[in-house]
Amino acid sequence: MASPDSRRCTRRRALAGLGSLGACAGAAALAFAAPAARAQAGAAMHIVVPYPAGGPLDTAARALAEAVRDTLGVVVIDNRPGAGGDIGADIVARAAPDGRMLVMGAVATHAINPWLYAKVPYDPLRDFTPITLVAQVPNVLVINAAVAARLRLRTLADLVRYGRAHPGQLKYGSAGNGSAGHLAGEMFKSEAHFDAVHIPYTGGPAAQLALLSGQVDYTIDNLASAAANIRSGKLLALAVTTAQRSTALPGLPTMAEAGAALGLKDFDIGTWFGLFGPARMAPALVARLNKAYVDALAQPAVRARLALLMAEPSPSTPAQFGAFVAHELHKYEGVVKASGARVD
């Protein structure tokens, strides 16, 4: 019969053995877990920005990526410019619907290009899952201050009345055929029933220089681009083109307000951008991403970055964003066709 001391020794050896087994099991678990963790870390989420680095969409995407790091992990910004944004959008349209790849789509990629380009490689509604609208940026109708003084044009109504009385004498510039400024300019002329000559330039900066030098009389430009020259007095702002006034220039009326008696009571056109995933994403995954990015848009640091772009944060539900995009796509069909702009 074993003595009490020998039984205690046996128990100690058994416990020591179990401890060794536990340590081995823990080490094995860690050995299996480490590659899994590395694989998860390696499969970072991506936001494709279909325009060059440094632009408004890129700036907004980077601000959001920083803001969701604690909830979603690392988010890599992948700039894929080309074909007016279609190349980057198409990459995401063809991606797996696992939430690892989103695109910062915009009014161009999801509302204008399908009507502007002869062939677009994706369907802007069927091939994407809307996550959230991110921001809207008002455009602003600005006139050369010297021209305004010479022609005594102080309001939007003054400009329209002059255009009606002098058909074809006013000239407006844009960043090019089919650009947002061109389409807004054609919509303005059509709804206000006057005529002006469109002068396309190779990009927004060139159009702004033409306006400042008096080569053209007015433009409809991005508020962020025009703000400095408005404040310096070189340009006179007549109205913003969106349905709501801008918080950056709250005293400036909308086109609908200033032109209600001129046929512009429903005028609403502006720049917007938002996050989309590929089609057929799981509803639970969409809800998780929506919450993360909507919460990010409420963070002061993100709102401050957007304010520098004169962008109004515009978080939404996926359903609201989807309905908004469908409405914008329908609206721009008529605008693009009326402008005659086409890219083959």
mmCIF file of C-alpha atoms in Angstrom:
data_model
loop_
_atom_site.group_PDB
_atom_site.id
_atom_site.type_symbol
_atom_site.label_atom_id
_atom_site.label_comp_id
_atom_site.label_asym_id
_atom_site.label_seq_id
_atom_site.Cartn_x
_atom_site.Cartn_y
_atom_site.Cartn_z
ATOM 1 C CA MET A 1 0.000 0.000 0.000
ATOM 2 C CA ALA A 2 1.447 3.411 -0.977
ATOM 3 C CA SER A 3 2.295 5.845 1.759
ATOM 4 C CA PRO A 4 0.716 9.331 1.917
ATOM 5 C CA ASP A 5 4.047 10.886 0.901
ATOM 6 C CA SER A 6 4.326 8.691 -2.197
ATOM 7 C CA ARG A 7 0.724 9.519 -3.190
ATOM 8 C CA ARG A 8 1.492 13.269 -2.869
ATOM 9 C CA CYS A 9 4.544 12.805 -5.105
ATOM 10 C CA THR A 10 2.444 10.941 -7.674
ATOM 11 C CA ARG A 11 -0.156 13.754 -7.677
ATOM 12 C CA ARG A 12 2.562 16.388 -8.052
ATOM 13 C CA ARG A 13 4.046 14.523 -11.037
ATOM 14 C CA ALA A 14 0.574 14.147 -12.565
ATOM 15 C CA LEU A 15 -0.195 17.863 -12.112
ATOM 16 C CA ALA A 16 3.201 18.734 -13.519
ATOM 17 C CA GLY A 17 2.449 16.528 -16.489
ATOM 18 C CA LEU A 18 -0.933 18.213 -17.013
ATOM 19 C CA GLY A 19 0.790 21.597 -16.773
ATOM 20 C CA SER A 20 3.221 20.539 -19.469
ATOM 21 C CA LEU A 21 0.368 19.303 -21.634
ATOM 22 C CA GLY A 22 -1.463 22.603 -21.060
ATOM 23 C CA ALA A 23 1.622 24.557 -22.011
ATOM 24 C CA CYS A 24 2.081 22.435 -25.111
ATOM 25 C CA ALA A 25 -1.595 22.824 -26.014
ATOM 26 C CA GLY A 26 -1.343 26.599 -25.486
ATOM 27 C CA ALA A 27 1.797 26.761 -27.596
ATOM 28 C CA ALA A 28 0.102 24.721 -30.301
ATOM 29 C CA ALA A 29 -2.926 27.002 -30.216
ATOM 30 C CA LEU A 30 -0.694 30.046 -30.551
ATOM 31 C CA ALA A 31 1.185 28.372 -33.367
ATOM 32 C CA PHE A 32 -2.094 27.893 -35.247
ATOM 33 C CA ALA A 33 -3.486 31.308 -34.247
ATOM 34 C CA ALA A 34 -0.438 33.330 -35.322
ATOM 35 C CA PRO A 35 -0.700 32.498 -39.035
ATOM 36 C CA ALA A 36 -4.453 33.117 -38.897
ATOM 37 C CA ALA A 37 -3.871 36.498 -37.269
ATOM 38 C CA ARG A 38 -1.232 37.340 -39.842
ATOM 39 C CA ALA A 39 -3.570 36.312 -42.651
ATOM 40 C CA GLN A 40 -6.322 38.496 -41.193
ATOM 41 C CA ALA A 41 -3.914 41.418 -40.842
ATOM 42 C CA GLY A 42 -2.687 40.832 -44.387
ATOM 43 C CA ALA A 43 -6.236 40.956 -45.762
ATOM 44 C CA ALA A 44 -6.659 44.651 -45.056
ATOM 45 C CA MET A 45 -9.725 46.458 -46.282
ATOM 46 C CA HIS A 46 -9.295 48.737 -49.296
ATOM 47 C CA ILE A 47 -11.057 51.870 -50.422
ATOM 48 C CA VAL A 48 -10.475 52.379 -54.131
ATOM 49 C CA VAL A 49 -10.377 56.067 -55.050
ATOM 50 C CA PRO A 50 -10.951 56.312 -58.815
ATOM 51 C CA TYR A 51 -9.093 59.622 -59.061
ATOM 52 C CA PRO A 52 -5.510 60.770 -58.392
ATOM 53 C CA ALA A 53 -4.093 61.223 -54.893
ATOM 54 C CA GLY A 54 -4.548 64.641 -53.327
ATOM 55 C CA GLY A 55 -8.050 65.361 -54.620
ATOM 56 C CA PRO A 56 -11.233 65.743 -52.552
ATOM 57 C CA LEU A 57 -12.254 62.079 -52.733
ATOM 58 C CA ASP A 58 -8.760 60.968 -51.782
ATOM 59 C CA THR A 59 -8.649 63.373 -48.831
ATOM 60 C CA ALA A 60 -12.038 62.213 -47.576
ATOM 61 C CA ALA A 61 -11.160 58.536 -47.980
ATOM 62 C CA ARG A 62 -7.935 58.924 -45.999
ATOM 63 C CA ALA A 63 -9.745 60.756 -43.199
ATOM 64 C CA LEU A 64 -12.319 57.964 -42.985
ATOM 65 C CA ALA A 65 -9.655 55.249 -43.086
ATOM 66 C CA GLU A 66 -7.982 56.775 -40.036
ATOM 67 C CA ALA A 67 -11.306 57.138 -38.221
ATOM 68 C CA VAL A 68 -12.403 53.490 -38.623
ATOM 69 C CA ARG A 69 -9.070 51.902 -37.710
ATOM 70 C CA ASP A 70 -10.286 50.929 -34.225
ATOM 71 C CA THR A 71 -13.538 49.375 -35.479
ATOM 72 C CA LEU A 72 -12.610 47.896 -38.870
ATOM 73 C CA GLY A 73 -8.833 47.612 -38.712
ATOM 74 C CA VAL A 74 -6.390 48.811 -41.349
ATOM 75 C CA VAL A 75 -7.974 50.367 -44.428
ATOM 76 C CA VAL A 76 -5.663 50.925 -47.400
ATOM 77 C CA ILE A 77 -6.376 53.726 -49.895
ATOM 78 C CA ASP A 78 -5.849 52.533 -53.464
ATOM 79 C CA ASN A 79 -5.837 55.285 -56.118
ATOM 80 C CA ARG A 80 -6.912 53.933 -59.516
ATOM 81 C CA PRO A 81 -7.566 56.937 -61.786
ATOM 82 C CA GLY A 82 -8.569 56.817 -65.431
ATOM 83 C CA ALA A 83 -11.537 57.013 -67.811
ATOM 84 C CA GLY A 84 -13.295 59.629 -65.700
ATOM 85 C CA GLY A 85 -13.327 57.315 -62.688
ATOM 86 C CA ASP A 86 -14.689 54.264 -64.507
ATOM 87 C CA ILE A 87 -11.517 52.168 -64.111
ATOM 88 C CA GLY A 88 -11.512 52.320 -60.312
ATOM 89 C CA ALA A 89 -15.265 51.813 -60.054
ATOM 90 C CA ASP A 90 -15.107 48.750 -62.298
ATOM 91 C CA ILE A 91 -12.418 47.143 -60.112
ATOM 92 C CA VAL A 92 -14.837 47.145 -57.188
ATOM 93 C CA ALA A 93 -17.814 46.099 -59.319
ATOM 94 C CA ARG A 94 -15.850 42.920 -60.144
ATOM 95 C CA ALA A 95 -14.553 42.288 -56.591
ATOM 96 C CA ALA A 96 -15.750 39.615 -54.185
ATOM 97 C CA PRO A 97 -18.682 40.815 -52.021
ATOM 98 C CA ASP A 98 -16.793 40.207 -48.766
ATOM 99 C CA GLY A 99 -16.485 43.842 -47.655
ATOM 100 C CA ARG A 100 -12.724 43.941 -48.228
ATOM 101 C CA MET A 101 -12.982 46.326 -51.165
ATOM 102 C CA LEU A 102 -15.100 49.457 -51.437
ATOM 103 C CA VAL A 103 -15.007 52.366 -53.860
ATOM 104 C CA MET A 104 -15.395 56.058 -53.134
ATOM 105 C CA GLY A 105 -17.831 56.612 -55.965
ATOM 106 C CA ALA A 106 -19.062 60.012 -57.054
ATOM 107 C CA VAL A 107 -21.620 61.826 -59.130
ATOM 108 C CA ALA A 108 -19.389 61.220 -62.172
ATOM 109 C CA THR A 109 -18.946 57.469 -61.770
ATOM 110 C CA HIS A 110 -22.529 56.674 -60.779
ATOM 111 C CA ALA A 111 -24.719 59.345 -62.395
ATOM 112 C CA ILE A 112 -22.930 61.177 -65.231
ATOM 113 C CA ASN A 113 -20.560 58.722 -66.927
ATOM 114 C CA PRO A 114 -23.219 56.122 -67.778
ATOM 115 C CA TRP A 115 -24.802 58.730 -70.064
ATOM 116 C CA LEU A 116 -21.631 60.575 -71.097
ATOM 117 C CA TYR A 117 -19.466 57.641 -72.205
ATOM 118 C CA ALA A 118 -20.390 55.466 -75.170
ATOM 119 C CA LYS A 119 -19.573 52.382 -73.098
ATOM 120 C CA VAL A 120 -19.245 51.997 -69.320
ATOM 121 C CA PRO A 121 -18.055 48.585 -68.041
ATOM 122 C CA TYR A 122 -20.518 48.410 -65.140
ATOM 123 C CA ASP A 123 -24.119 49.138 -64.242
ATOM 124 C CA PRO A 124 -24.117 51.910 -61.595
ATOM 125 C CA LEU A 125 -27.101 50.405 -59.766
ATOM 126 C CA ARG A 126 -27.045 46.660 -60.389
ATOM 127 C CA ASP A 127 -23.296 46.091 -59.904
ATOM 128 C CA PHE A 128 -22.864 47.883 -56.553
ATOM 129 C CA THR A 129 -24.090 47.807 -52.963
ATOM 130 C CA PRO A 130 -24.557 51.327 -51.511
ATOM 131 C CA ILE A 131 -22.979 51.734 -48.069
ATOM 132 C CA THR A 132 -23.398 55.440 -47.237
ATOM 133 C CA LEU A 133 -23.338 58.847 -48.822
ATOM 134 C CA VAL A 134 -20.247 60.599 -47.453
ATOM 135 C CA ALA A 135 -20.479 64.266 -48.427
ATOM 136 C CA GLN A 136 -21.939 66.802 -50.810
ATOM 137 C CA VAL A 137 -19.990 69.755 -52.177
ATOM 138 C CA PRO A 138 -21.963 72.700 -53.533
ATOM 139 C CA ASN A 139 -21.004 74.254 -56.809
ATOM 140 C CA VAL A 140 -21.245 78.004 -57.055
ATOM 141 C CA LEU A 141 -22.029 80.324 -59.932
ATOM 142 C CA VAL A 142 -19.301 82.970 -59.996
ATOM 143 C CA ILE A 143 -18.822 85.909 -62.310
ATOM 144 C CA ASN A 144 -15.699 87.936 -62.976
ATOM 145 C CA ALA A 145 -16.026 90.941 -60.635
ATOM 146 C CA ALA A 146 -14.832 93.401 -63.269
ATOM 147 C CA VAL A 147 -17.357 92.071 -65.782
ATOM 148 C CA ALA A 148 -20.088 92.272 -63.150
ATOM 149 C CA ALA A 149 -19.244 95.903 -62.451
ATOM 150 C CA ARG A 150 -19.063 96.820 -66.135
ATOM 151 C CA LEU A 151 -22.365 95.152 -67.007
ATOM 152 C CA ARG A 152 -24.015 96.085 -63.689
ATOM 153 C CA LEU A 153 -24.727 92.496 -62.762
ATOM 154 C CA ARG A 154 -25.183 92.082 -59.023
ATOM 155 C CA THR A 155 -27.636 89.202 -58.777
ATOM 156 C CA LEU A 156 -28.563 85.986 -60.544
ATOM 157 C CA ALA A 157 -31.643 87.722 -61.916
ATOM 158 C CA ASP A 158 -29.434 90.448 -63.427
ATOM 159 C CA LEU A 159 -27.338 87.801 -65.206
ATOM 160 C CA VAL A 160 -30.357 85.982 -66.621
ATOM 161 C CA ARG A 161 -32.012 89.187 -67.778
ATOM 162 C CA TYR A 162 -28.803 90.278 -69.506
ATOM 163 C CA GLY A 163 -28.476 86.874 -71.171
ATOM 164 C CA ARG A 164 -32.048 87.054 -72.444
ATOM 165 C CA ALA A 165 -31.555 90.591 -73.776
ATOM 166 C CA HIS A 166 -28.176 89.770 -75.375
ATOM 167 C CA PRO A 167 -28.413 86.175 -76.636
ATOM 168 C CA GLY A 168 -25.062 84.531 -77.332
ATOM 169 C CA GLN A 169 -22.971 87.397 -75.934
ATOM 170 C CA LEU A 170 -22.205 85.886 -72.537
ATOM 171 C CA LYS A 171 -19.483 83.238 -72.354
ATOM 172 C CA TYR A 172 -19.101 80.647 -69.627
ATOM 173 C CA GLY A 173 -16.167 78.339 -69.029
ATOM 174 C CA SER A 174 -15.889 74.794 -67.721
ATOM 175 C CA ALA A 175 -13.306 72.110 -67.014
ATOM 176 C CA GLY A 176 -14.241 70.411 -70.286
ATOM 177 C CA ASN A 177 -17.064 68.869 -72.262
ATOM 178 C CA GLY A 178 -19.162 66.692 -69.976
ATOM 179 C CA SER A 179 -17.672 68.139 -66.795
ATOM 180 C CA ALA A 180 -19.903 69.014 -63.856
ATOM 181 C CA GLY A 181 -19.546 72.722 -64.653
ATOM 182 C CA HIS A 182 -20.514 72.173 -68.274
ATOM 183 C CA LEU A 183 -23.598 70.139 -67.393
ATOM 184 C CA ALA A 184 -24.675 72.604 -64.703
ATOM 185 C CA GLY A 185 -24.164 75.475 -67.149
ATOM 186 C CA GLU A 186 -26.344 73.829 -69.780
ATOM 187 C CA MET A 187 -29.024 73.047 -67.216
ATOM 188 C CA PHE A 188 -28.922 76.682 -66.061
ATOM 189 C CA LYS A 189 -29.346 78.038 -69.597
ATOM 190 C CA SER A 190 -32.132 75.592 -70.402
ATOM 191 C CA GLU A 191 -34.220 76.210 -67.288
ATOM 192 C CA ALA A 192 -33.694 80.002 -67.258
ATOM 193 C CA HIS A 193 -34.332 80.287 -71.026
ATOM 194 C CA PHE A 194 -31.353 82.310 -72.179
ATOM 195 C CA ASP A 195 -28.327 81.639 -74.362
ATOM 196 C CA ALA A 196 -24.606 81.761 -73.574
ATOM 197 C CA VAL A 197 -21.572 80.310 -75.316
ATOM 198 C CA HIS A 198 -19.799 77.392 -73.628
ATOM 199 C CA ILE A 199 -15.976 77.493 -73.694
ATOM 200 C CA PRO A 200 -14.421 74.192 -72.539
ATOM 201 C CA TYR A 201 -10.940 74.144 -70.995
ATOM 202 C CA THR A 202 -8.592 71.329 -70.040
ATOM 203 C CA GLY A 203 -9.400 71.132 -66.350
ATOM 204 C CA GLY A 204 -10.785 73.318 -63.578
ATOM 205 C CA PRO A 205 -7.675 75.435 -62.939
ATOM 206 C CA ALA A 206 -7.503 76.470 -66.605
ATOM 207 C CA ALA A 207 -11.177 77.449 -66.570
ATOM 208 C CA GLN A 208 -10.674 79.498 -63.416
ATOM 209 C CA LEU A 209 -7.701 81.332 -64.922
ATOM 210 C CA ALA A 210 -9.813 82.118 -67.980
ATOM 211 C CA LEU A 211 -12.512 83.555 -65.722
ATOM 212 C CA LEU A 212 -10.061 85.650 -63.711
ATOM 213 C CA SER A 213 -8.465 87.038 -66.893
ATOM 214 C CA GLY A 214 -11.826 87.918 -68.431
ATOM 215 C CA GLN A 215 -11.734 85.381 -71.274
ATOM 216 C CA VAL A 216 -15.104 84.107 -70.047
ATOM 217 C CA ASP A 217 -17.761 85.906 -68.038
ATOM 218 C CA TYR A 218 -18.851 83.258 -65.538
ATOM 219 C CA THR A 219 -18.377 79.657 -64.483
ATOM 220 C CA ILE A 220 -20.137 77.154 -62.249
ATOM 221 C CA ASP A 221 -17.270 75.919 -60.137
ATOM 222 C CA ASN A 222 -16.557 73.803 -57.090
ATOM 223 C CA LEU A 223 -16.991 75.989 -54.009
ATOM 224 C CA ALA A 224 -13.677 74.859 -52.555
ATOM 225 C CA SER A 225 -11.861 76.000 -55.716
ATOM 226 C CA ALA A 226 -13.654 79.343 -55.968
ATOM 227 C CA ALA A 227 -13.772 80.341 -52.292
ATOM 228 C CA ALA A 228 -10.411 82.148 -52.080
ATOM 229 C CA ASN A 229 -11.160 84.360 -55.102
ATOM 230 C CA ILE A 230 -14.663 85.057 -53.811
ATOM 231 C CA ARG A 231 -13.236 86.236 -50.497
ATOM 232 C CA SER A 232 -10.575 88.357 -52.221
ATOM 233 C CA GLY A 233 -13.220 90.129 -54.310
ATOM 234 C CA LYS A 234 -11.898 88.929 -57.680
ATOM 235 C CA LEU A 235 -15.024 86.860 -58.237
ATOM 236 C CA LEU A 236 -18.626 87.690 -57.381
ATOM 237 C CA ALA A 237 -20.664 84.703 -56.170
ATOM 238 C CA LEU A 238 -24.305 84.819 -57.255
ATOM 239 C CA ALA A 239 -25.706 81.514 -55.947
ATOM 240 C CA VAL A 240 -24.897 77.958 -54.941
ATOM 241 C CA THR A 241 -26.318 75.234 -57.153
ATOM 242 C CA THR A 242 -27.527 72.810 -54.475
ATOM 243 C CA ALA A 243 -30.986 72.710 -52.887
ATOM 244 C CA GLN A 244 -29.545 73.755 -49.505
ATOM 245 C CA ARG A 245 -27.338 76.735 -48.701
ATOM 246 C CA SER A 246 -23.709 76.083 -47.866
ATOM 247 C CA THR A 247 -22.591 76.389 -44.253
ATOM 248 C CA ALA A 248 -19.369 77.901 -45.602
ATOM 249 C CA LEU A 249 -21.274 80.813 -47.216
ATOM 250 C CA PRO A 250 -24.627 80.863 -45.423
ATOM 251 C CA GLY A 251 -25.554 84.302 -46.758
ATOM 252 C CA LEU A 252 -25.357 83.158 -50.378
ATOM 253 C CA PRO A 253 -28.741 82.049 -51.787
ATOM 254 C CA THR A 254 -29.357 78.873 -53.714
ATOM 255 C CA MET A 255 -30.127 78.984 -57.423
ATOM 256 C CA ALA A 256 -33.671 77.888 -56.589
ATOM 257 C CA GLU A 257 -34.099 80.761 -54.123
ATOM 258 C CA ALA A 258 -32.517 83.456 -56.273
ATOM 259 C CA GLY A 259 -34.089 82.224 -59.487
ATOM 260 C CA ALA A 260 -37.535 81.049 -58.398
ATOM 261 C CA ALA A 261 -39.207 83.613 -60.647
ATOM 262 C CA LEU A 262 -36.841 82.785 -63.528
ATOM 263 C CA GLY A 263 -37.716 79.106 -63.955
ATOM 264 C CA LEU A 264 -35.100 77.809 -61.514
ATOM 265 C CA LYS A 265 -37.273 76.874 -58.525
ATOM 266 C CA ASP A 266 -36.253 73.198 -58.782
ATOM 267 C CA PHE A 267 -32.592 73.736 -59.670
ATOM 268 C CA ASP A 268 -30.406 71.322 -57.715
ATOM 269 C CA ILE A 269 -27.064 70.123 -58.999
ATOM 270 C CA GLY A 270 -23.841 69.514 -57.123
ATOM 271 C CA THR A 271 -20.910 67.242 -56.457
ATOM 272 C CA TRP A 272 -21.290 64.282 -54.118
ATOM 273 C CA PHE A 273 -19.352 61.180 -53.193
ATOM 274 C CA GLY A 274 -20.020 58.058 -51.174
ATOM 275 C CA LEU A 275 -18.970 54.488 -50.443
ATOM 276 C CA PHE A 276 -20.091 51.487 -52.481
ATOM 277 C CA GLY A 277 -19.249 47.814 -52.294
ATOM 278 C CA PRO A 278 -19.725 45.123 -54.922
ATOM 279 C CA ALA A 279 -23.214 43.744 -55.526
ATOM 280 C CA ARG A 280 -24.631 40.907 -53.414
ATOM 281 C CA MET A 281 -23.017 41.852 -50.099
ATOM 282 C CA ALA A 282 -24.593 40.255 -47.017
ATOM 283 C CA PRO A 283 -27.029 42.613 -45.247
ATOM 284 C CA ALA A 284 -25.285 42.138 -41.868
ATOM 285 C CA LEU A 285 -21.956 43.104 -43.404
ATOM 286 C CA VAL A 286 -23.485 46.159 -45.071
ATOM 287 C CA ALA A 287 -25.004 47.228 -41.752
ATOM 288 C CA ARG A 288 -21.651 46.848 -39.967
ATOM 289 C CA LEU A 289 -19.797 48.914 -42.578
ATOM 290 C CA ASN A 290 -22.541 51.541 -42.647
ATOM 291 C CA LYS A 291 -22.398 51.981 -38.883
ATOM 292 C CA ALA A 292 -18.597 52.247 -38.859
ATOM 293 C CA TYR A 293 -18.461 54.907 -41.560
ATOM 294 C CA VAL A 294 -21.511 56.850 -40.364
ATOM 295 C CA ASP A 295 -19.979 56.981 -36.884
ATOM 296 C CA ALA A 296 -16.702 58.134 -38.453
ATOM 297 C CA LEU A 297 -18.490 60.995 -40.217
ATOM 298 C CA ALA A 298 -19.579 62.281 -36.804
ATOM 299 C CA GLN A 299 -16.008 62.535 -35.534
ATOM 300 C CA PRO A 300 -14.689 66.118 -35.226
ATOM 301 C CA ALA A 301 -11.408 65.284 -36.976
ATOM 302 C CA VAL A 302 -13.230 63.920 -40.030
ATOM 303 C CA ARG A 303 -15.670 66.827 -40.149
ATOM 304 C CA ALA A 304 -12.752 69.256 -39.927
ATOM 305 C CA ARG A 305 -11.058 67.601 -42.916
ATOM 306 C CA LEU A 306 -14.279 67.774 -44.911
ATOM 307 C CA ALA A 307 -14.773 71.425 -43.957
ATOM 308 C CA LEU A 308 -11.459 72.254 -45.635
ATOM 309 C CA LEU A 309 -13.003 70.898 -48.841
ATOM 310 C CA MET A 310 -16.197 72.931 -48.285
ATOM 311 C CA ALA A 311 -17.912 69.528 -48.156
ATOM 312 C CA GLU A 312 -21.056 68.943 -46.132
ATOM 313 C CA PRO A 313 -21.028 65.576 -44.279
ATOM 314 C CA SER A 314 -24.065 63.626 -45.480
ATOM 315 C CA PRO A 315 -24.291 60.222 -43.751
ATOM 316 C CA SER A 316 -27.189 58.029 -44.801
ATOM 317 C CA THR A 317 -28.611 54.547 -44.563
ATOM 318 C CA PRO A 318 -27.774 52.171 -47.439
ATOM 319 C CA ALA A 319 -31.395 52.355 -48.624
ATOM 320 C CA GLN A 320 -31.385 56.156 -48.606
ATOM 321 C CA PHE A 321 -28.108 56.253 -50.511
ATOM 322 C CA GLY A 322 -29.388 53.765 -53.081
ATOM 323 C CA ALA A 323 -32.522 55.825 -53.694
ATOM 324 C CA PHE A 324 -30.445 59.000 -53.957
ATOM 325 C CA VAL A 325 -28.140 57.452 -56.584
ATOM 326 C CA ALA A 326 -31.107 56.189 -58.623
ATOM 327 C CA HIS A 327 -32.612 59.693 -58.595
ATOM 328 C CA GLU A 328 -29.300 61.294 -59.609
ATOM 329 C CA LEU A 329 -28.821 58.790 -62.439
ATOM 330 C CA HIS A 330 -32.269 59.600 -63.793
ATOM 331 C CA LYS A 331 -31.704 63.353 -63.453
ATOM 332 C CA TYR A 332 -28.401 63.356 -65.313
ATOM 333 C CA GLU A 333 -29.759 61.334 -68.211
ATOM 334 C CA GLY A 334 -31.696 64.385 -69.334
ATOM 335 C CA VAL A 335 -28.935 66.843 -68.456
ATOM 336 C CA VAL A 336 -26.232 65.001 -70.408
ATOM 337 C CA LYS A 337 -28.448 64.433 -73.436
ATOM 338 C CA ALA A 338 -29.492 68.095 -73.482
ATOM 339 C CA SER A 339 -25.835 69.198 -73.338
ATOM 340 C CA GLY A 340 -24.897 67.117 -76.377
ATOM 341 C CA ALA A 341 -21.710 66.006 -74.626
ATOM 342 C CA ARG A 342 -20.400 62.538 -75.549
ATOM 343 C CA VAL A 343 -17.144 60.662 -74.983
ATOM 344 C CA ASP A 344 -16.450 57.720 -77.304
#
